[in-house]
Tab-separated table of C-alpha atoms in Angstrom:
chain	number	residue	atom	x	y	z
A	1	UNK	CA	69.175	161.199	155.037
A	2	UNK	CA	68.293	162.508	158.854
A	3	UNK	CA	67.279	158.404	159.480
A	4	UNK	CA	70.376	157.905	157.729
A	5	UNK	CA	72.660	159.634	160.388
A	6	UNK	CA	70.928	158.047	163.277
A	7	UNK	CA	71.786	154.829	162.012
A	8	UNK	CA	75.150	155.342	161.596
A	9	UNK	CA	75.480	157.277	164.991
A	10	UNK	CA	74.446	154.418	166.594
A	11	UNK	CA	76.378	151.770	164.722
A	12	UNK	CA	79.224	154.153	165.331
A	13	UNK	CA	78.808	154.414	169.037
A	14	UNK	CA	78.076	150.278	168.899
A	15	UNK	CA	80.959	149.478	167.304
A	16	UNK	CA	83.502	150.442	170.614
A	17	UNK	CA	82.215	148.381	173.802
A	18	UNK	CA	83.056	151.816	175.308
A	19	UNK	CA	80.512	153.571	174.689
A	20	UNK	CA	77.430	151.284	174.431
A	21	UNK	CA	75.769	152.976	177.645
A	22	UNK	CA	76.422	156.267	176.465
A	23	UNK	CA	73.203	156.366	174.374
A	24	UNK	CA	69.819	155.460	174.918
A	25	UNK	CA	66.937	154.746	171.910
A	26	UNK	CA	63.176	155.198	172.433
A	27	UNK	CA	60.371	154.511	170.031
A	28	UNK	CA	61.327	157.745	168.256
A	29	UNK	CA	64.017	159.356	170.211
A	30	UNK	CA	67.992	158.677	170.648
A	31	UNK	CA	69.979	160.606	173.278
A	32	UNK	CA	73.463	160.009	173.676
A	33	UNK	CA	75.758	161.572	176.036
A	34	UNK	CA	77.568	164.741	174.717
A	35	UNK	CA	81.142	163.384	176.312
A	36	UNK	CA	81.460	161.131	173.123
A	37	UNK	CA	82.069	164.263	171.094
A	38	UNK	CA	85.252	164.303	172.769
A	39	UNK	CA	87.066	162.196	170.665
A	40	UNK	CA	83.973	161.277	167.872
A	41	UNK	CA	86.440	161.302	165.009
A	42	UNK	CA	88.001	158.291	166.527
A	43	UNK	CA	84.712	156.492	166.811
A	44	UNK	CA	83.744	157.436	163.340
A	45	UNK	CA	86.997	156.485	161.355
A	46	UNK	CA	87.347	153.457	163.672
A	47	UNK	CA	83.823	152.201	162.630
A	48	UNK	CA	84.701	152.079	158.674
A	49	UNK	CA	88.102	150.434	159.066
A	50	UNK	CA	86.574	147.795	161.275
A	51	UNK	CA	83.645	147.007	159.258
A	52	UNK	CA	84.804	147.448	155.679
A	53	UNK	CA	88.694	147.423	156.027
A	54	UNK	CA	88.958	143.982	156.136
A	55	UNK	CA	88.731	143.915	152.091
A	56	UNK	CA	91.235	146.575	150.928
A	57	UNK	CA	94.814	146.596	149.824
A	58	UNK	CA	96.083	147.370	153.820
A	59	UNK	CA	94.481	144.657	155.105
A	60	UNK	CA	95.880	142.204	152.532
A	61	UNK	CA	99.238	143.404	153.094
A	62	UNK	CA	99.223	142.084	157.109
A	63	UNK	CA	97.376	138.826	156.257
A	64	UNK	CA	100.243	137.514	154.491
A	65	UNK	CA	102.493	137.188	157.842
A	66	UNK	CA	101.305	133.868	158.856
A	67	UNK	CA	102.470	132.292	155.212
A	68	UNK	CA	105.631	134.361	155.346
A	69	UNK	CA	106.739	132.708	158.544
A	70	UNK	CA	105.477	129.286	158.083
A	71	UNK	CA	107.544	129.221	154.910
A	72	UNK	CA	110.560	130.875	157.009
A	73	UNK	CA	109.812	127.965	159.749
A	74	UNK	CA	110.381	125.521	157.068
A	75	UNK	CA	113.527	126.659	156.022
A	76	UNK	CA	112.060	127.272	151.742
A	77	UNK	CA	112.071	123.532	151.670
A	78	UNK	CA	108.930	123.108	150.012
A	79	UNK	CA	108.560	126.442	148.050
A	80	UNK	CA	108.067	126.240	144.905
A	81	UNK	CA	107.091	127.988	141.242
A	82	UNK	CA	103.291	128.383	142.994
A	83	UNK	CA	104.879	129.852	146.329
A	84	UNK	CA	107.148	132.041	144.000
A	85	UNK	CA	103.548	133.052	142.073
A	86	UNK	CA	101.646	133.936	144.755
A	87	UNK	CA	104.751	135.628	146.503
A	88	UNK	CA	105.064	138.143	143.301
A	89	UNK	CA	101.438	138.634	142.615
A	90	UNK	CA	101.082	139.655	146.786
A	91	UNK	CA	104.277	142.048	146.096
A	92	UNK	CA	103.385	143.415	142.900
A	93	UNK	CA	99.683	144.033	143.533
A	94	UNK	CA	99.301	144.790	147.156
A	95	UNK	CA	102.939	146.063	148.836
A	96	UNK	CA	104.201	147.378	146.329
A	97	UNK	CA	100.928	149.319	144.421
A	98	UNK	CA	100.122	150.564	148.501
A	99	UNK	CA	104.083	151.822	148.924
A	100	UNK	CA	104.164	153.949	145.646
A	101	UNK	CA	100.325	155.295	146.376
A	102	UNK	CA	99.045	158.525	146.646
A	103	UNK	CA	97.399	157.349	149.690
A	104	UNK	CA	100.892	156.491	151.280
A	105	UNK	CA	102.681	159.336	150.048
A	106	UNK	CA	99.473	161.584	152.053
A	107	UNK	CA	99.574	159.408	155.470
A	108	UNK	CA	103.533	158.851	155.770
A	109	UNK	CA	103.848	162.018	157.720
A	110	UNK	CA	101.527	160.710	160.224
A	111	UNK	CA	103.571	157.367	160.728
A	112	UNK	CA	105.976	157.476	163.624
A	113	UNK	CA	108.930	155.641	162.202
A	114	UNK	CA	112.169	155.993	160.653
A	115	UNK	CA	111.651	153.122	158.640
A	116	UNK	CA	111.986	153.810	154.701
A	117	UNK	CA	109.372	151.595	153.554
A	118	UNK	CA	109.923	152.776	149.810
A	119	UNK	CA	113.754	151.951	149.912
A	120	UNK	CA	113.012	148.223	151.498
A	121	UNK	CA	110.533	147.711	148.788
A	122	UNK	CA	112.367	148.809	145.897
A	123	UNK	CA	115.580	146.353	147.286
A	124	UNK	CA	112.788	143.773	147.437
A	125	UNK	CA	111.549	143.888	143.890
A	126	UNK	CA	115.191	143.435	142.957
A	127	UNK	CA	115.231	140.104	144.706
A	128	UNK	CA	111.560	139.327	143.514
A	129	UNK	CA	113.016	140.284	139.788
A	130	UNK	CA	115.723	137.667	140.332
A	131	UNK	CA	113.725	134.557	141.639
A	132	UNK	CA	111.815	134.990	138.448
A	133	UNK	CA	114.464	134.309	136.353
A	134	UNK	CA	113.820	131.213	134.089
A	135	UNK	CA	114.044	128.287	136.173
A	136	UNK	CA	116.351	130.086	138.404
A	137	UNK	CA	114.612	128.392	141.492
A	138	UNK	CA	115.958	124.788	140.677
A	139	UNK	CA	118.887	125.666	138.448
A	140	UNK	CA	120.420	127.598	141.537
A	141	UNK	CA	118.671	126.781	144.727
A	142	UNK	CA	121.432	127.744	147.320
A	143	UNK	CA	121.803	131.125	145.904
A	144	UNK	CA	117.680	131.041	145.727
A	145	UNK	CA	117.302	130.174	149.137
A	146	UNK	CA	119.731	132.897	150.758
A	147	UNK	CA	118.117	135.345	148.975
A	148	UNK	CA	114.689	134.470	149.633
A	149	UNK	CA	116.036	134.395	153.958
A	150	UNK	CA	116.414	138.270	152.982
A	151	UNK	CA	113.744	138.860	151.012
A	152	UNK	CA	111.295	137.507	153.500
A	153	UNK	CA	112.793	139.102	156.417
A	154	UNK	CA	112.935	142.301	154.644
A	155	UNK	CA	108.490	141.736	153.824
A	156	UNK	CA	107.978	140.706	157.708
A	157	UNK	CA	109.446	144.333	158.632
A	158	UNK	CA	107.616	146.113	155.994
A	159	UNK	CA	104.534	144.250	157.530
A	160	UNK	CA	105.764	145.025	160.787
A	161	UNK	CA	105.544	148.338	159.769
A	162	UNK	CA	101.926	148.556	158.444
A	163	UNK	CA	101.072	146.983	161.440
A	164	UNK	CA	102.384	149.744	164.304
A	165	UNK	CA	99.365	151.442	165.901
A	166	UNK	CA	99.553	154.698	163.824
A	167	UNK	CA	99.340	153.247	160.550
A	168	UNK	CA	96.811	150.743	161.226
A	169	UNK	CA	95.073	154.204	161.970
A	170	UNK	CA	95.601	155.852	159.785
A	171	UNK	CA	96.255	154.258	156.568
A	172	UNK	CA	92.950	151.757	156.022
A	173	UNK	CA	91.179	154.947	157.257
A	174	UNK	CA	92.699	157.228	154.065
A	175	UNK	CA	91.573	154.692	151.646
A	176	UNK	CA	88.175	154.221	153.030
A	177	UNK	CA	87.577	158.092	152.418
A	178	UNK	CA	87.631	157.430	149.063
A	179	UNK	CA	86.116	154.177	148.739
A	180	UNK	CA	82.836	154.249	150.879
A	181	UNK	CA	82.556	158.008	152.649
A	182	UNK	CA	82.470	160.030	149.919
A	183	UNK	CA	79.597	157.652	148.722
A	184	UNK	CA	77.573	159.852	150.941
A	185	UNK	CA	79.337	163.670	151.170
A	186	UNK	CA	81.769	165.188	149.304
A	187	UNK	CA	83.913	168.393	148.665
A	188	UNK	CA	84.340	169.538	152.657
A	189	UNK	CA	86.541	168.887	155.673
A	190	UNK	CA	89.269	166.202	154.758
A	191	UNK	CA	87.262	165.447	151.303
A	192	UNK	CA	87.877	169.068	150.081
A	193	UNK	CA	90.756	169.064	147.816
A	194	UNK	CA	91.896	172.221	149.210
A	195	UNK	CA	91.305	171.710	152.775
A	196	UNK	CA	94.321	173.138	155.084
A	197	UNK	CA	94.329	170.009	157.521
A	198	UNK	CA	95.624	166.679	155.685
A	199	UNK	CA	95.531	165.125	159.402
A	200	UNK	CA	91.927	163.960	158.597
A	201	UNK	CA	91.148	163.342	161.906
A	202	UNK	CA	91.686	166.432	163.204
A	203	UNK	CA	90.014	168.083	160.185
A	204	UNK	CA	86.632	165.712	160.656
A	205	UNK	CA	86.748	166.956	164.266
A	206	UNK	CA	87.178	170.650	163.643
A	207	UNK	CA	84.570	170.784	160.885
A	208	UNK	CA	81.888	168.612	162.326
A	209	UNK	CA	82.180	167.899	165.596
A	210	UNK	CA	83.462	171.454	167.465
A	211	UNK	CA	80.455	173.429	166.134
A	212	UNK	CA	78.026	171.052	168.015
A	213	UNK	CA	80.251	170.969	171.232
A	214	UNK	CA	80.465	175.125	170.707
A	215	UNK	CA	76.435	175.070	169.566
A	216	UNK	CA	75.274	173.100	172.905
A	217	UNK	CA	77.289	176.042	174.942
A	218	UNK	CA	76.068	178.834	173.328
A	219	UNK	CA	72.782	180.572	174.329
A	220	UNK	CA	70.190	180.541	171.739
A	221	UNK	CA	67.933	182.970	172.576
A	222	UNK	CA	68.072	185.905	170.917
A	223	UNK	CA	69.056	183.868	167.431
A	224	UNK	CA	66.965	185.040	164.571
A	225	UNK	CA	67.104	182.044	162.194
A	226	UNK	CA	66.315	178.534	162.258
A	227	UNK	CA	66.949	175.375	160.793
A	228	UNK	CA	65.569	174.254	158.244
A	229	UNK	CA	65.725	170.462	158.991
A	230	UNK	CA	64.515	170.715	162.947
A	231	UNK	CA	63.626	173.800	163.354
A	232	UNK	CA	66.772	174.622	166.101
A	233	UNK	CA	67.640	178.513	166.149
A	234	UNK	CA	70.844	179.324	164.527
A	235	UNK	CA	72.861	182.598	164.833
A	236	UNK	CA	74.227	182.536	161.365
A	237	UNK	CA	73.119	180.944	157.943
A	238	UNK	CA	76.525	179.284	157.535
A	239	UNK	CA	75.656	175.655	156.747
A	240	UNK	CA	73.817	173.881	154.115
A	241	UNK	CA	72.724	170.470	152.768
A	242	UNK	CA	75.583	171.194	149.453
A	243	UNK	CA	78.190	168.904	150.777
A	244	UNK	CA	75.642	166.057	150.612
A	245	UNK	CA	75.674	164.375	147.266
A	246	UNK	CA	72.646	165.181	145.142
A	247	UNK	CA	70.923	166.644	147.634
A	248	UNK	CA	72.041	170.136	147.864
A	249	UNK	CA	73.623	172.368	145.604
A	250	UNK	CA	76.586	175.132	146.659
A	251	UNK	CA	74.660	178.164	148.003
A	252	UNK	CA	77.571	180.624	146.851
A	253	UNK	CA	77.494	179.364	143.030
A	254	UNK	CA	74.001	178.470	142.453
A	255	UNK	CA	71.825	181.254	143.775
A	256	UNK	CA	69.572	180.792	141.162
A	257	UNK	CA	68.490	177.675	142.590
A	258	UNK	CA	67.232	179.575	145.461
A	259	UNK	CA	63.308	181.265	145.256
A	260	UNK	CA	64.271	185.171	144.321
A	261	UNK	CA	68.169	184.298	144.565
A	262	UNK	CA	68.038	183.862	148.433
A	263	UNK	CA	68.844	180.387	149.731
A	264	UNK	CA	66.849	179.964	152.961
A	265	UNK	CA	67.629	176.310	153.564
A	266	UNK	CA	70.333	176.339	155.951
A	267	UNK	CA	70.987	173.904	158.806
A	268	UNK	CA	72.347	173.953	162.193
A	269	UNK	CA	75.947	172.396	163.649
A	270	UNK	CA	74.072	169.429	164.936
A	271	UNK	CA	71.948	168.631	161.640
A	272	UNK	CA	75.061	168.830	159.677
A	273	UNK	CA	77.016	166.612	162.432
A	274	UNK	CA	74.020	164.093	161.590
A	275	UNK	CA	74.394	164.011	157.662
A	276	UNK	CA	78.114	163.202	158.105
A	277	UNK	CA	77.040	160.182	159.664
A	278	UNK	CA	75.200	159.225	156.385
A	279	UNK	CA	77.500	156.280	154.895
A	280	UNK	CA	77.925	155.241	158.412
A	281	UNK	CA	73.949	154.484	157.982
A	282	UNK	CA	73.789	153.335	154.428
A	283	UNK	CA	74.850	149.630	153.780
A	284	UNK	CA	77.808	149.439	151.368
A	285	UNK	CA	79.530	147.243	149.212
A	286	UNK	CA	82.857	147.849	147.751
A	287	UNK	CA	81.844	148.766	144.337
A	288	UNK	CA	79.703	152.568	145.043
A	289	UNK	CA	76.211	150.260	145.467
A	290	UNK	CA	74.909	150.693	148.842
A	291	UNK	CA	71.033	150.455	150.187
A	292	UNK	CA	68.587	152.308	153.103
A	293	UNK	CA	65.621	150.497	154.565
A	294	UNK	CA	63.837	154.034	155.499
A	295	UNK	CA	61.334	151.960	158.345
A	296	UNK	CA	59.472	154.875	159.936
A	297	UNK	CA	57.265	153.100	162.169
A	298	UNK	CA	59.851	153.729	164.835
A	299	UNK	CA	64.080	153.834	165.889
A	300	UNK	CA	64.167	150.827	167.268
A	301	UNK	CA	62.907	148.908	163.478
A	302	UNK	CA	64.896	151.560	161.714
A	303	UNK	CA	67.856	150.491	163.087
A	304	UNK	CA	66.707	146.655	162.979
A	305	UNK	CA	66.142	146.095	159.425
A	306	UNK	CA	68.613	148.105	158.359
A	307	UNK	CA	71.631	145.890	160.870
A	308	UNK	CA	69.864	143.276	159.773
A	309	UNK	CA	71.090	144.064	156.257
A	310	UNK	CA	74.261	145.135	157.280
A	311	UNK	CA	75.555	142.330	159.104
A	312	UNK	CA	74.863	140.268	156.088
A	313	UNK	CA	76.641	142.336	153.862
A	314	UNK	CA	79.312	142.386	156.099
A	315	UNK	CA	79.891	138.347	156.424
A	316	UNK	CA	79.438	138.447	152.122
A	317	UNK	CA	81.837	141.141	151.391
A	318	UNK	CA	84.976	139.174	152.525
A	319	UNK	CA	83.932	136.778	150.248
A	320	UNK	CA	83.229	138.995	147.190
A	321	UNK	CA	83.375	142.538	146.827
A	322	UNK	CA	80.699	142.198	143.991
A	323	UNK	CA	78.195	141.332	146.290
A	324	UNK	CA	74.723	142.819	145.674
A	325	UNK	CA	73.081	145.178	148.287
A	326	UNK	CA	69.410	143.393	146.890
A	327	UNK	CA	71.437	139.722	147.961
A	328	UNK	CA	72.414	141.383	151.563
A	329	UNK	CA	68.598	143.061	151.881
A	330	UNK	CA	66.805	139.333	150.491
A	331	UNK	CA	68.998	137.265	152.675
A	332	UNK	CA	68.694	139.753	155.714
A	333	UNK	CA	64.534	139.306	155.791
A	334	UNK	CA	64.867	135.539	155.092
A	335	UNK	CA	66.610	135.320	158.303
A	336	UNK	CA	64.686	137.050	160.209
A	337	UNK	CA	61.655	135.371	158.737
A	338	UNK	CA	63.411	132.062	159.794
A	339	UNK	CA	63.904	133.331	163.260
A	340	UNK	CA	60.113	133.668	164.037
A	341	UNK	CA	59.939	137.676	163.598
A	342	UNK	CA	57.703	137.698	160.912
A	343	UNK	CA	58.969	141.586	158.861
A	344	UNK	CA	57.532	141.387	155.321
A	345	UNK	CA	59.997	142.478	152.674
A	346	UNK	CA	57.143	143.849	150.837
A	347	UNK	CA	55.925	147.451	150.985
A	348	UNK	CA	59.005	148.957	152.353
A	349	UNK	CA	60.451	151.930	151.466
A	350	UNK	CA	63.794	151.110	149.971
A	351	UNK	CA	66.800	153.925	148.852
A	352	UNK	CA	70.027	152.893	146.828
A	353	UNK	CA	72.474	154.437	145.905
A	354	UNK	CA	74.573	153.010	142.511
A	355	UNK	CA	76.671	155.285	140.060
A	356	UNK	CA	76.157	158.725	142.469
A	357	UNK	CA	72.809	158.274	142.277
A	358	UNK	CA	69.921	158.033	144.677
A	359	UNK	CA	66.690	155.696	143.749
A	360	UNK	CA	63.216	155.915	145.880
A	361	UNK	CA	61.094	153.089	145.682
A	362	UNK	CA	59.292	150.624	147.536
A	363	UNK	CA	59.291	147.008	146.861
A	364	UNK	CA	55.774	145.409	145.888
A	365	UNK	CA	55.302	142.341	146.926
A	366	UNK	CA	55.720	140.615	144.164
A	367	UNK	CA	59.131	141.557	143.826
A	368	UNK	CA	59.479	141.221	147.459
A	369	UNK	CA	58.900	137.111	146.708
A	370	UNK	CA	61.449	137.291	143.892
A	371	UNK	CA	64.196	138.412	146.107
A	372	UNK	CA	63.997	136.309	148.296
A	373	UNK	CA	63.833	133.258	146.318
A	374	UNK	CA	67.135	134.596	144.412
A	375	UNK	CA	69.163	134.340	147.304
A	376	UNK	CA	68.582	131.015	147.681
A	377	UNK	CA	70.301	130.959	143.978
A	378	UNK	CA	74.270	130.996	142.890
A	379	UNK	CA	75.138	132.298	139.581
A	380	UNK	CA	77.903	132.651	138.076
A	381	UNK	CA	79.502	135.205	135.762
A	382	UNK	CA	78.439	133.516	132.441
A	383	UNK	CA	74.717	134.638	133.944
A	384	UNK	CA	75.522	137.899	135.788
A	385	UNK	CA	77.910	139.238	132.967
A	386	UNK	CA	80.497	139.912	135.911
């Protein structure tokens, strides 16, 4: 989990051109410079909706502006019962799902706008409703073509909308929380049910990011504790590993988990900053599977083989969201096998993570060779069962 974090801090801090020389890596060491705490929760929200936002509802709302106005441009000369298809099914199963959303009705307050997205939607299913009348396209195509010059001008500012710089903030960012972050941690901050702050941001910030700013201030001196992960002194025993999944348990409900009912494994602001930065690390794909290469031989492979991985995901996902972490990890060492580098697959130690739960193993070699010839493979759902 610790290798975990460093990953993702330094895909996070990669992922803004920013702040690339505001870290340095070793063999075994990264330092980065404590200014980036600043404004982290930026960085860290930013990395998730540019890497894995490109496949969920928001994003598909957006894409369909291009279409919108080329079929505007032409004046509805050439749309037909497949443009009329494809214009409901986008309606019914992106805008208008994401508008009526408990997601939406959570963010709205964070959107700068007078603009009352659920009224312009709710006129717009009206005139969807309408167009999809039996043959009501050819049996009435002036009347259909004045009200699809509103009905498409009415979509463009509801895209118009989703596209402002607030919600492109904050509303990919909201899903995301529940799609891949909570893969990793769960049950604090802006994932606690209860939590105070529903400006996520700001809550991310507050929880994990001001105790290490407040930690690297203090003098540690006279502390009498220390943590149990790296052995920093801590004043108080205030944090623990139970807002990691399966890895901790909650120290005021389980005592009994503890030896002679006294929990002794608490961590400091900075370890706990780290293990946020666990599904930045891991290697998602949009269906709870995700996959760690845990290389120890130093940083610099650790972060190799596991980009490596990542990147590959990254250019499959768009495709298919049912693509296989064990596809993005075979295809990953073919490539770099191609390019000259020479990492064997097999022998390394390998963690995934499918239905909330965490598997250790490493990969013999023979199943190493396996892999890798499967990617080379296509099958299809008749095969997969998917």
């Amino acid at each position: 989990m610790e290798n975990a974090g460093i990953v993702g801090l330094m895909r996070i801090l990669k992922n803004d051109p920013r702040y690339l020389n505001s870290y340095s890596m070793s063999e075994s060491a990264v330092k980065f410079d404590p200014k980036v705490l600043d404004n982290f929760s930026d960085l860290y929200f930013k990395f998730f909706i540019k890497n894995y936002g490109q496949v969920i509802r928001y994003s598909k709302i957006i894409n369909e502006e291009n279409w919108l106005r080329t079929l505007e441009d032409k004046d509805f000369r050439e749309f037909d019962e497949k443009d009329l298809k494809r214009l409901t099914d986008w309606f019914d199963n992106i805008v208008k799902y994401s508008a009526n959303s408990a997601s939406y009705k959570k963010v709205i307050k964070f959107i700068n706008s007078d603009f009352d997205v659920k009224a312009e939607v709710k006129s717009c299913n009206k005139k969807i409703r309408t167009l999809n009348k039996k043959n009501f396209l050819t049996k009435n195509s002036d009347e259909a073509k004045e009200i699809l010059q509103k009905l498409i001008n009415q979509l463009l500012k509801i895209i118009e909308y989703f596209s402002t710089s607030q919600a492109k903030k904050y509303f990919p960012a909201k899903t995301l929380n529940y799609i891949i972050i909570n893969k990793a941690w769960n049950g604090v901050s802006f994932l606690n049910p209860q939590t105070k702050n529903l400006d996520f941001y700001e809550d991310y910030q507050n929880y994990f990011v001001v105790p290490v700013q407040e930690y690297l201030q203090e003098d540690h001196a006279k502390d009498k504790y220390v943590c149990s992960t790296c052995g920093r002194p801590v004043k108080k025993l205030k944090y623990s590993y139970g807002f990691i999944n399966n890895m901790g348990y909650d120290l005021n409900k389980k005592t009994s988990n503890a030896w002679n009912f006294k929990n002794d494994l608490y961590i400091c602001p900075i370890c706990q900053f780290l293990y946020s930065l666990i599904p930045a690390g891991f290697t998602y794909n949009m269906r709870g599977q995700g996959i760690f290469i845990n290389e120890n031989s130093s940083i610099r492979n650790l972060q190799g083989k596991n980009d490596l991985v990542f990147s590959n995901m990254m250019r499959k996902i768009s495709d298919s969201t049912r693509t296989s972490p064990y596809r993005a990890l075979s295809a990953a060492f073919k490539d770099e096998e191609a390019s000259g580098q020479h990492a064997p697959l097999g022998n390394i130690q390998l963690i995934t993570y499918d239905t909330d739960h965490y598997n250790f193993q490493i990969v013999p070699i023979v199943a190493s060779k396996v892999l890798t010839k499967a990617v080379e493979h296509t099958y299809n759902m008749k095969q997969t069962g998917e």
